[in-house]
Amino acid sequence: EIGIFVYISMFFGWGMGLASNPQYMVRILAAKDKKTAKHMILHALIFLCVLYFALTQIGLGLRILFPQLKNYCSADDVFIYAVVNLMNTPFSGFFLISVIGACVSTANSQLHLIGCMLSYDVTAQITKKKMSEEQILILARVFIFIGGTAALILSVNPPEDMLSFGADIWGLFSAALAPLIYGGLYWKRRTKAGAVGAFFTGLICSVLFWKMDLRIYWAFPATLCAAAVYVVIPMFEKKRGAEE
């Protein structure tokens, strides 16, 4: 059984991990100024907390009202099953279309991010010869095709527990990227060395803590370790500069 502390600390999986999604960084960079970016992040966190709290309550309510659900479907499919079989209203189709629309929107953002980052931010930066816009566009299409094909192959044989799998993926994002994103926006003493150290600390701690038998969700201590490195390294740099 999963303890209450695991449920609470899983916020650093679905919560902070989702809020550290690279596709959201594109929105942050597109903000007209720093103030707008800060407000956007805070409002997004509030919105996500409210939304996921509502979804949690709906899921718990369905388990109480329809205890037989666990005999017909897994936790991943409970909402779809409830809409199709338990909500015989004219709005059932609307709910299903909403789910499909959300999936298409997310896939569109992720594939767009894959194409842009791997073509412009990675390939175009490491090649010695300057690439034209047409070449970058072709590369972006190739990477989008590769990413979409990989996702399609994964969907043919998905993990047994998609919710836990998703939480682990977002937990990795939380440990590796959350300190960088929010520290970069809200901490004035940030440094490049601290960001690099925090990133690799998050990755290493994620690998170390992932399979450990902890009483809390593994992404929580991994994110704390990365945040600590993000803060400590600039302090050492400042101390070294003062001594010199």
Coordinates of C-alpha atoms in Angstrom, one line a residue:
E1 CA 0.0 0.0 0.0
I2 CA 1.1 3.6 -0.7
G3 CA 1.4 5.7 2.5
I4 CA 0.0 9.2 3.0
F5 CA 3.5 10.7 2.8
V6 CA 4.0 9.2 -0.6
Y7 CA 0.7 10.7 -1.8
I8 CA 1.6 14.2 -0.4
S9 CA 5.2 14.1 -1.7
M10 CA 4.0 12.9 -5.1
F11 CA 3.3 16.6 -5.7
F12 CA 6.9 16.7 -6.8
G13 CA 6.0 14.3 -9.5
W14 CA 2.7 15.4 -11.1
G15 CA 2.8 18.8 -9.5
M16 CA 6.3 20.4 -9.8
G17 CA 7.3 18.1 -12.6
L18 CA 4.4 19.1 -14.7
A19 CA 5.1 22.8 -13.9
S20 CA 8.7 22.3 -15.1
N21 CA 7.6 20.8 -18.4
P22 CA 10.0 22.2 -21.1
Q23 CA 7.0 23.2 -23.3
Y24 CA 6.1 25.7 -20.6
M25 CA 9.6 27.2 -20.7
V26 CA 8.7 28.2 -24.3
R27 CA 5.8 30.2 -22.9
I28 CA 8.1 31.7 -20.2
L29 CA 10.6 32.9 -22.8
A30 CA 7.8 34.3 -25.0
A31 CA 6.5 36.5 -22.1
K32 CA 6.8 40.2 -22.8
D33 CA 8.7 40.9 -19.6
K34 CA 10.0 39.2 -16.4
K35 CA 7.0 40.3 -14.4
T36 CA 4.6 38.7 -16.8
A37 CA 6.6 35.5 -16.7
K38 CA 6.5 35.4 -12.9
H39 CA 2.8 36.0 -12.8
M40 CA 2.2 33.3 -15.4
I41 CA 4.1 30.7 -13.4
L42 CA 2.3 31.5 -10.1
H43 CA -1.1 31.5 -11.8
A44 CA -0.4 28.3 -13.6
L45 CA 0.6 26.6 -10.3
I46 CA -2.6 27.8 -8.6
F47 CA -4.7 26.6 -11.6
L48 CA -3.0 23.2 -11.6
C49 CA -3.5 22.8 -7.8
V50 CA -7.2 23.5 -8.1
L51 CA -7.6 21.3 -11.2
Y52 CA -5.8 18.3 -9.8
F53 CA -7.5 18.6 -6.4
A54 CA -10.9 18.5 -8.2
L55 CA -9.8 15.5 -10.3
T56 CA -8.6 13.7 -7.1
Q57 CA -12.0 14.4 -5.4
I58 CA -13.9 13.2 -8.4
G59 CA -11.8 10.0 -8.5
L60 CA -12.3 9.3 -4.8
G61 CA -16.0 10.0 -5.2
L62 CA -16.3 7.5 -8.1
R63 CA -14.6 4.9 -6.0
I64 CA -17.1 5.4 -3.2
L65 CA -20.2 5.7 -5.4
F66 CA -19.2 2.9 -7.7
P67 CA -16.9 0.5 -5.8
Q68 CA -17.2 -2.1 -8.6
L69 CA -15.2 0.1 -11.0
K70 CA -11.9 -1.5 -9.9
N71 CA -13.3 -4.8 -11.3
Y72 CA -13.8 -3.4 -14.8
C73 CA -11.0 -1.0 -15.4
S74 CA -7.6 0.2 -14.1
A75 CA -7.0 3.5 -12.4
D76 CA -5.8 4.9 -15.7
D77 CA -9.2 4.3 -17.4
V78 CA -11.6 5.1 -14.6
F79 CA -12.7 8.5 -15.9
I80 CA -13.2 7.2 -19.5
Y81 CA -15.1 4.2 -18.2
A82 CA -17.3 6.4 -16.0
V83 CA -18.1 8.8 -18.8
V84 CA -19.0 6.0 -21.3
N85 CA -20.9 3.7 -18.9
L86 CA -22.1 5.7 -16.0
M87 CA -22.9 9.1 -17.4
N88 CA -25.6 8.5 -19.9
T89 CA -26.3 12.1 -20.7
P90 CA -26.1 14.2 -23.9
F91 CA -22.9 15.6 -22.6
S92 CA -21.0 12.3 -22.6
G93 CA -19.8 13.0 -26.1
F94 CA -18.7 16.4 -25.1
F95 CA -16.6 15.1 -22.3
L96 CA -14.9 12.5 -24.6
I97 CA -14.2 15.1 -27.2
S98 CA -12.6 17.3 -24.5
V99 CA -10.3 14.5 -23.5
I100 CA -9.3 13.9 -27.1
G101 CA -8.8 17.6 -27.6
A102 CA -6.5 17.8 -24.5
C103 CA -4.5 14.8 -25.8
V104 CA -4.1 16.4 -29.3
S105 CA -3.1 19.8 -27.8
T106 CA -0.5 18.2 -25.5
A107 CA 0.9 16.0 -28.3
N108 CA 1.1 19.1 -30.6
S109 CA 3.1 21.1 -28.0
Q110 CA 5.5 18.2 -27.2
L111 CA 6.2 17.4 -30.9
H112 CA 6.7 21.1 -31.6
L113 CA 9.1 21.4 -28.7
I114 CA 11.0 18.3 -29.9
G115 CA 11.4 19.7 -33.4
C116 CA 12.5 23.2 -32.3
M117 CA 14.9 22.1 -29.5
L118 CA 16.7 19.3 -31.4
S119 CA 17.0 21.2 -34.7
Y120 CA 17.7 24.8 -33.5
D121 CA 18.9 24.6 -29.9
V122 CA 21.1 21.4 -30.4
T123 CA 22.0 20.6 -34.0
A124 CA 22.3 24.1 -35.3
Q125 CA 24.5 25.1 -32.3
I126 CA 27.0 22.2 -32.5
T127 CA 27.5 22.3 -36.3
K128 CA 30.5 24.3 -37.5
K129 CA 28.7 25.5 -40.6
K130 CA 25.9 27.9 -40.2
M131 CA 22.6 26.3 -41.2
S132 CA 19.9 28.1 -43.2
E133 CA 16.4 28.4 -42.0
E134 CA 15.2 25.9 -44.6
Q135 CA 17.7 23.3 -43.3
I136 CA 16.6 23.9 -39.8
L137 CA 13.0 23.5 -40.8
I138 CA 13.7 20.2 -42.6
L139 CA 15.6 19.0 -39.5
A140 CA 12.7 20.0 -37.3
R141 CA 10.3 17.9 -39.4
V142 CA 12.6 14.9 -39.2
F143 CA 12.8 15.1 -35.4
I144 CA 9.1 15.5 -35.2
F145 CA 8.6 12.4 -37.3
I146 CA 11.0 10.5 -35.1
G147 CA 9.4 11.7 -31.9
G148 CA 5.9 10.9 -33.1
T149 CA 6.9 7.5 -34.3
A150 CA 8.6 6.7 -31.0
A151 CA 5.4 7.8 -29.1
L152 CA 3.3 5.6 -31.4
I153 CA 5.5 2.6 -30.8
L154 CA 5.3 3.2 -27.0
S155 CA 1.5 3.5 -27.2
V156 CA 1.2 0.1 -28.8
N157 CA 2.6 -1.6 -25.7
P158 CA 2.2 1.0 -22.9
P159 CA 3.4 0.5 -19.3
E160 CA 0.9 -1.4 -17.1
D161 CA 0.5 1.5 -14.7
M162 CA 0.4 4.7 -16.8
L163 CA -0.2 7.0 -13.8
S164 CA 2.9 5.8 -12.0
F165 CA 4.9 5.9 -15.2
G166 CA 3.8 9.5 -15.8
A167 CA 4.6 10.5 -12.3
D168 CA 8.1 9.1 -12.6
I169 CA 8.7 11.0 -15.8
W170 CA 7.4 14.3 -14.3
G171 CA 9.4 13.5 -11.2
L172 CA 12.6 13.5 -13.3
F173 CA 11.6 16.8 -14.8
S174 CA 11.0 18.2 -11.3
A175 CA 14.4 17.1 -10.0
A176 CA 16.4 18.2 -13.0
L177 CA 14.6 21.4 -14.1
A178 CA 12.4 22.8 -11.3
P179 CA 15.3 24.4 -9.3
L180 CA 16.7 25.9 -12.5
I181 CA 13.4 27.4 -13.7
Y182 CA 12.1 28.8 -10.4
G183 CA 15.5 29.6 -9.0
G184 CA 16.4 31.5 -12.2
L185 CA 13.3 33.6 -11.8
Y186 CA 13.1 34.2 -8.1
W187 CA 16.7 33.9 -6.7
K188 CA 19.0 36.8 -7.5
R189 CA 22.3 35.0 -6.5
R190 CA 21.9 32.4 -9.2
T191 CA 24.9 31.4 -11.2
K192 CA 25.6 29.2 -14.3
A193 CA 27.7 26.8 -12.2
G194 CA 24.9 26.4 -9.7
A195 CA 22.4 25.7 -12.5
V196 CA 24.7 23.0 -14.1
G197 CA 25.4 21.4 -10.8
A198 CA 21.7 21.3 -9.8
F199 CA 20.8 19.8 -13.2
F200 CA 23.2 16.9 -12.9
T201 CA 22.5 16.5 -9.2
G202 CA 18.8 16.1 -10.0
L203 CA 19.6 13.5 -12.7
I204 CA 21.9 11.5 -10.4
C205 CA 19.6 11.6 -7.4
S206 CA 16.7 10.5 -9.6
V207 CA 18.6 7.4 -10.6
L208 CA 19.7 6.7 -7.1
F209 CA 16.4 7.3 -5.4
W210 CA 14.1 5.8 -8.0
K211 CA 14.1 2.2 -6.9
M212 CA 14.8 2.9 -3.2
D213 CA 12.2 1.8 -0.7
L214 CA 11.4 5.2 0.7
R215 CA 8.4 6.3 2.8
I216 CA 8.1 9.4 0.6
Y217 CA 8.0 9.8 -3.2
W218 CA 11.6 9.6 -4.6
A219 CA 11.3 12.9 -6.6
F220 CA 10.9 14.9 -3.4
P221 CA 14.4 14.2 -1.9
A222 CA 15.9 14.4 -5.5
T223 CA 14.4 17.8 -6.0
L224 CA 15.6 19.0 -2.6
C225 CA 19.1 17.8 -3.3
A226 CA 19.2 19.6 -6.6
A227 CA 17.8 22.8 -5.0
A228 CA 20.4 22.6 -2.3
V229 CA 23.2 22.4 -4.9
Y230 CA 21.7 25.3 -6.8
V231 CA 21.9 27.4 -3.6
V232 CA 25.2 26.2 -2.2
I233 CA 27.5 26.5 -5.3
P234 CA 26.9 30.3 -5.6
M235 CA 27.8 30.6 -1.9
F236 CA 31.1 28.9 -2.4
E237 CA 31.8 31.0 -5.5
K238 CA 31.1 34.1 -3.6
K239 CA 33.3 33.0 -0.7
R240 CA 36.1 32.1 -3.1
G241 CA 35.9 35.5 -4.8
A242 CA 36.1 37.3 -1.5
E243 CA 39.2 35.3 -0.5
E244 CA 40.9 36.1 -3.8

